[in-house]
Tab-separated table of C-alpha atoms in Angstrom:
chain	number	residue	atom	x	y	z
A	11	MET	CA	207.397	-7.264	24.121
A	12	SER	CA	207.013	-6.227	27.744
A	13	ASP	CA	206.841	-2.590	28.758
A	14	THR	CA	210.169	-0.828	29.109
A	15	ILE	CA	211.018	1.891	31.609
A	16	LEU	CA	213.969	4.074	30.646
A	17	ASP	CA	215.890	6.030	33.228
A	18	SER	CA	219.185	7.878	33.255
A	19	LEU	CA	221.979	7.651	35.802
A	20	PRO	CA	222.942	11.307	36.352
A	21	TYR	CA	224.511	10.572	39.744
A	22	TYR	CA	226.796	7.972	38.152
A	23	ASP	CA	227.314	9.081	34.551
A	24	ILE	CA	229.287	12.202	35.437
A	25	ASP	CA	231.168	11.897	32.153
A	26	LEU	CA	228.035	13.183	30.429
A	27	GLU	CA	229.014	16.681	31.515
A	28	GLN	CA	231.269	16.737	28.462
A	29	PRO	CA	229.262	18.368	25.613
A	30	SER	CA	230.700	16.162	22.869
A	31	LEU	CA	229.992	12.965	24.795
A	32	ARG	CA	226.491	14.114	25.757
A	33	ALA	CA	225.631	14.769	22.105
A	34	LEU	CA	226.827	11.281	21.197
A	35	VAL	CA	224.829	9.688	24.012
A	36	ASP	CA	221.699	11.680	23.114
A	37	ALA	CA	221.985	10.444	19.535
A	38	GLU	CA	222.289	6.834	20.718
A	39	ILE	CA	219.299	7.243	23.048
A	40	ALA	CA	217.196	8.718	20.236
A	41	LEU	CA	218.130	5.769	18.025
A	42	GLU	CA	217.232	3.301	20.767
A	43	LEU	CA	213.898	5.016	21.398
A	44	ARG	CA	212.977	4.578	17.744
A	45	ARG	CA	213.697	0.873	18.068
A	46	THR	CA	211.662	0.476	21.257
A	47	PRO	CA	208.057	-0.485	20.387
A	48	LYS	CA	206.471	0.749	23.577
A	49	LEU	CA	207.532	2.775	26.567
A	50	ALA	CA	205.803	2.480	29.903
A	51	THR	CA	205.408	5.430	32.209
A	52	ASP	CA	207.259	5.111	35.457
A	53	PRO	CA	204.677	4.063	38.078
A	54	ARG	CA	205.966	6.805	40.362
A	55	VAL	CA	204.863	9.474	37.881
A	56	PRO	CA	201.346	10.753	38.693
A	57	PRO	CA	198.707	10.656	35.956
A	58	ASP	CA	198.092	13.673	33.763
A	59	PHE	CA	196.011	16.353	35.448
A	60	ARG	CA	193.718	18.541	33.372
A	61	GLN	CA	192.615	21.685	35.126
A	62	PHE	CA	188.916	22.560	35.034
A	63	ALA	CA	188.035	19.321	33.271
A	64	ASN	CA	184.412	19.741	34.353
A	65	ASN	CA	184.118	23.429	33.502
A	66	GLU	CA	184.538	24.325	29.844
A	67	PHE	CA	184.242	28.056	30.534
A	68	LEU	CA	187.119	28.114	33.037
A	69	ALA	CA	189.169	25.793	30.805
A	70	ALA	CA	188.698	28.183	27.873
A	71	GLU	CA	189.615	31.149	30.073
A	72	LEU	CA	192.773	29.382	31.250
A	73	ALA	CA	193.703	28.638	27.634
A	74	ARG	CA	193.175	32.318	26.765
A	75	ILE	CA	195.491	33.422	29.572
A	76	GLN	CA	198.152	30.901	28.539
A	77	LYS	CA	198.030	32.307	24.999
A	78	ASN	CA	198.310	35.895	26.341
A	79	GLU	CA	195.154	36.855	24.485
A	80	PRO	CA	193.343	40.024	25.643
A	81	LEU	CA	190.072	39.764	27.509
A	82	ALA	CA	187.024	40.510	25.392
A	83	ALA	CA	185.579	43.929	26.253
A	84	LEU	CA	182.221	44.115	27.982
A	85	ASP	CA	179.257	44.954	25.799
A	86	THR	CA	178.039	48.278	27.213
A	87	THR	CA	175.429	48.900	24.529
A	88	ARG	CA	172.885	46.918	26.522
A	89	TYR	CA	173.064	49.563	29.273
A	90	SER	CA	172.427	52.526	26.971
A	91	LEU	CA	169.089	54.295	26.503
A	92	PRO	CA	168.737	54.917	22.782
A	93	THR	CA	165.701	56.805	21.544
A	94	PRO	CA	164.291	56.842	18.048
A	95	THR	CA	166.103	59.469	15.988
A	96	ASP	CA	163.516	59.519	13.246
A	97	PRO	CA	160.912	62.263	13.832
A	98	ASN	CA	158.377	60.005	12.152
A	99	ALA	CA	159.171	57.028	14.401
A	100	SER	CA	156.301	54.650	14.950
A	101	GLU	CA	154.574	53.944	18.212
A	102	GLU	CA	156.223	50.519	18.229
A	103	ASP	CA	159.687	52.144	18.150
A	104	TRP	CA	158.827	54.389	21.084
A	105	SER	CA	157.322	51.457	22.981
A	106	GLY	CA	160.573	49.536	22.530
A	107	ALA	CA	162.599	52.496	23.836
A	108	LEU	CA	160.216	52.854	26.800
A	109	ASN	CA	160.469	49.145	27.653
A	110	ASN	CA	164.254	49.389	27.498
A	111	ALA	CA	164.179	52.382	29.873
A	112	ARG	CA	161.991	50.436	32.294
A	113	SER	CA	164.412	47.502	32.139
A	114	GLN	CA	167.344	49.801	32.861
A	115	LEU	CA	165.459	51.367	35.777
A	116	GLU	CA	164.700	47.927	37.211
A	117	HIS	CA	168.336	46.957	36.763
A	118	GLN	CA	169.510	50.043	38.662
A	119	SER	CA	166.982	49.334	41.407
A	120	THR	CA	168.317	45.782	41.719
A	121	ARG	CA	171.863	47.121	41.916
A	122	GLN	CA	170.874	49.438	44.771
A	123	ILE	CA	169.303	46.517	46.638
A	124	ASN	CA	172.425	44.414	46.128
A	125	LEU	CA	174.642	47.255	47.342
A	126	ALA	CA	172.496	47.661	50.456
A	127	LEU	CA	172.710	43.932	51.161
A	128	LEU	CA	176.458	44.017	50.589
A	129	GLN	CA	176.908	46.897	53.025
A	130	THR	CA	174.873	45.035	55.637
A	131	TYR	CA	176.194	41.511	55.298
A	132	GLY	CA	179.294	41.900	53.145
A	133	PRO	CA	181.950	42.572	55.819
A	134	ASN	CA	181.079	39.499	57.881
A	135	ALA	CA	180.770	37.358	54.765
A	136	TRP	CA	184.228	38.451	53.627
A	137	LYS	CA	185.673	37.746	57.069
A	138	VAL	CA	184.284	34.219	56.956
A	139	HIS	CA	185.509	33.821	53.390
A	140	ASN	CA	189.002	35.004	54.327
A	141	TYR	CA	189.041	32.640	57.298
A	142	LEU	CA	188.173	29.728	55.018
A	143	LEU	CA	190.842	30.813	52.540
A	144	GLU	CA	193.435	30.934	55.312
A	145	ALA	CA	192.439	27.430	56.403
A	146	ASP	CA	192.731	26.229	52.796
A	147	ALA	CA	196.125	27.926	52.498
A	148	VAL	CA	197.361	26.068	55.592
A	149	LEU	CA	196.203	22.759	54.124
A	150	VAL	CA	197.848	23.526	50.787
A	151	GLU	CA	201.110	24.492	52.497
A	152	LYS	CA	201.080	21.240	54.470
A	153	GLU	CA	200.452	19.267	51.284
A	154	LEU	CA	203.229	21.179	49.528
A	155	GLU	CA	205.632	20.390	52.361
A	156	ARG	CA	204.627	16.729	52.220
A	157	LEU	CA	205.231	16.620	48.473
A	158	ARG	CA	208.601	18.320	48.872
A	159	GLU	CA	209.616	15.733	51.438
A	160	ARG	CA	208.375	13.013	49.101
A	161	VAL	CA	210.424	14.446	46.232
A	162	THR	CA	213.480	14.601	48.487
A	163	ASP	CA	212.977	10.980	49.541
A	164	ILE	CA	212.565	9.865	45.923
A	165	ASN	CA	215.694	11.734	44.845
A	166	ARG	CA	217.629	10.271	47.784
A	167	ASP	CA	216.464	6.737	46.953
A	168	ARG	CA	217.201	7.332	43.284
A	169	LYS	CA	220.704	8.555	44.099
A	170	ASN	CA	221.417	5.584	46.369
A	171	THR	CA	220.092	3.168	43.754
A	172	GLN	CA	222.154	4.755	41.005
A	173	LEU	CA	225.324	4.799	43.091
A	174	HIS	CA	224.814	1.140	43.988
A	175	THR	CA	224.090	0.293	40.359
A	176	GLY	CA	227.091	2.375	39.315
A	177	LYS	CA	229.398	0.360	41.556
A	178	LEU	CA	227.999	-2.823	40.047
A	179	LEU	CA	228.497	-1.471	36.522
A	180	THR	CA	232.055	-0.431	37.365
A	181	SER	CA	232.769	-3.882	38.775
A	182	LEU	CA	231.304	-5.570	35.703
A	183	GLU	CA	233.211	-3.246	33.387
A	184	THR	CA	236.455	-4.003	35.227
A	185	ARG	CA	235.735	-7.717	35.045
A	186	TRP	CA	234.917	-7.432	31.339
A	187	THR	CA	238.196	-5.589	30.736
A	188	GLU	CA	240.098	-8.293	32.595
A	189	LEU	CA	238.405	-11.046	30.592
A	190	VAL	CA	239.097	-9.278	27.304
A	191	SER	CA	242.721	-8.825	28.345
A	192	ASN	CA	242.943	-12.516	29.258
A	193	VAL	CA	241.434	-13.506	25.921
A	194	ILE	CA	243.951	-11.332	24.075
A	195	GLN	CA	246.812	-12.829	26.070
A	196	ILE	CA	245.539	-16.335	25.330
A	197	GLU	CA	245.252	-15.517	21.629
A	198	LEU	CA	248.805	-14.142	21.605
A	199	ALA	CA	250.024	-17.242	23.434
A	200	ASN	CA	248.218	-19.443	20.903
A	201	ILE	CA	249.841	-17.550	18.049
A	202	ALA	CA	253.257	-17.990	19.686
A	203	LEU	CA	252.609	-21.707	20.250
A	204	GLU	CA	251.417	-22.165	16.681
A	205	ALA	CA	254.584	-20.467	15.458
A	206	GLU	CA	256.696	-22.681	17.719
A	207	VAL	CA	254.846	-25.803	16.561
A	208	GLU	CA	255.355	-24.797	12.950
A	209	GLN	CA	259.037	-24.226	13.619
A	210	LEU	CA	259.387	-27.665	15.236
A	211	ARG	CA	257.522	-29.209	12.321
A	212	GLN	CA	259.910	-27.618	9.868
A	213	GLN	CA	262.854	-28.858	11.901
A	214	GLU	CA	261.378	-32.368	11.909
A	215	LEU	CA	260.952	-32.296	8.136
A	216	THR	CA	264.511	-31.092	7.722
A	217	MET	CA	265.831	-33.891	9.918
A	218	GLU	CA	263.824	-36.511	8.004
A	219	GLN	CA	265.121	-35.289	4.661
A	220	SER	CA	268.704	-35.363	5.867
């Protein structure tokens, strides 16, 4: 069976605004969907887009935000300077504490260097960054406007198509009603003729017997 594309006619089927009729139509559509082996996606629908498909970390973070889960707290124990509490601590314990203190000192020194670099080059870097963001924002706004115009054009074409199709459906429905009415009239005429023929036949039999 070939692919099937289902679409509604909201610009034509205004009767669906009635709740009782809509429920009946929805039930019929659900029944028809179960009978349809395969549904094709409308070619005008863009393919599925998965954000951060190439970055598992950002994808996981986005999923966390969507689930309203709290952000995991930072582990601050790595920045502490614990010392051996045991008076009989070994030289190895004190060496470990000393190495940790040296690491923390080096970390603080690196932070001071980074802060100095940020104070020197940070303002200009942020100005350039903001300029690039503004340029990106202009491009995004233009793309958004283009997509809005595209959506408007699609809706306009869809409305025109549905109204044209609706007129055709109305014409066909009217023609169908006329044909059904003609068939009923013909059937009634046939019944009347059959009754008249039967009456004439009875009269003929009566005349022959007399």
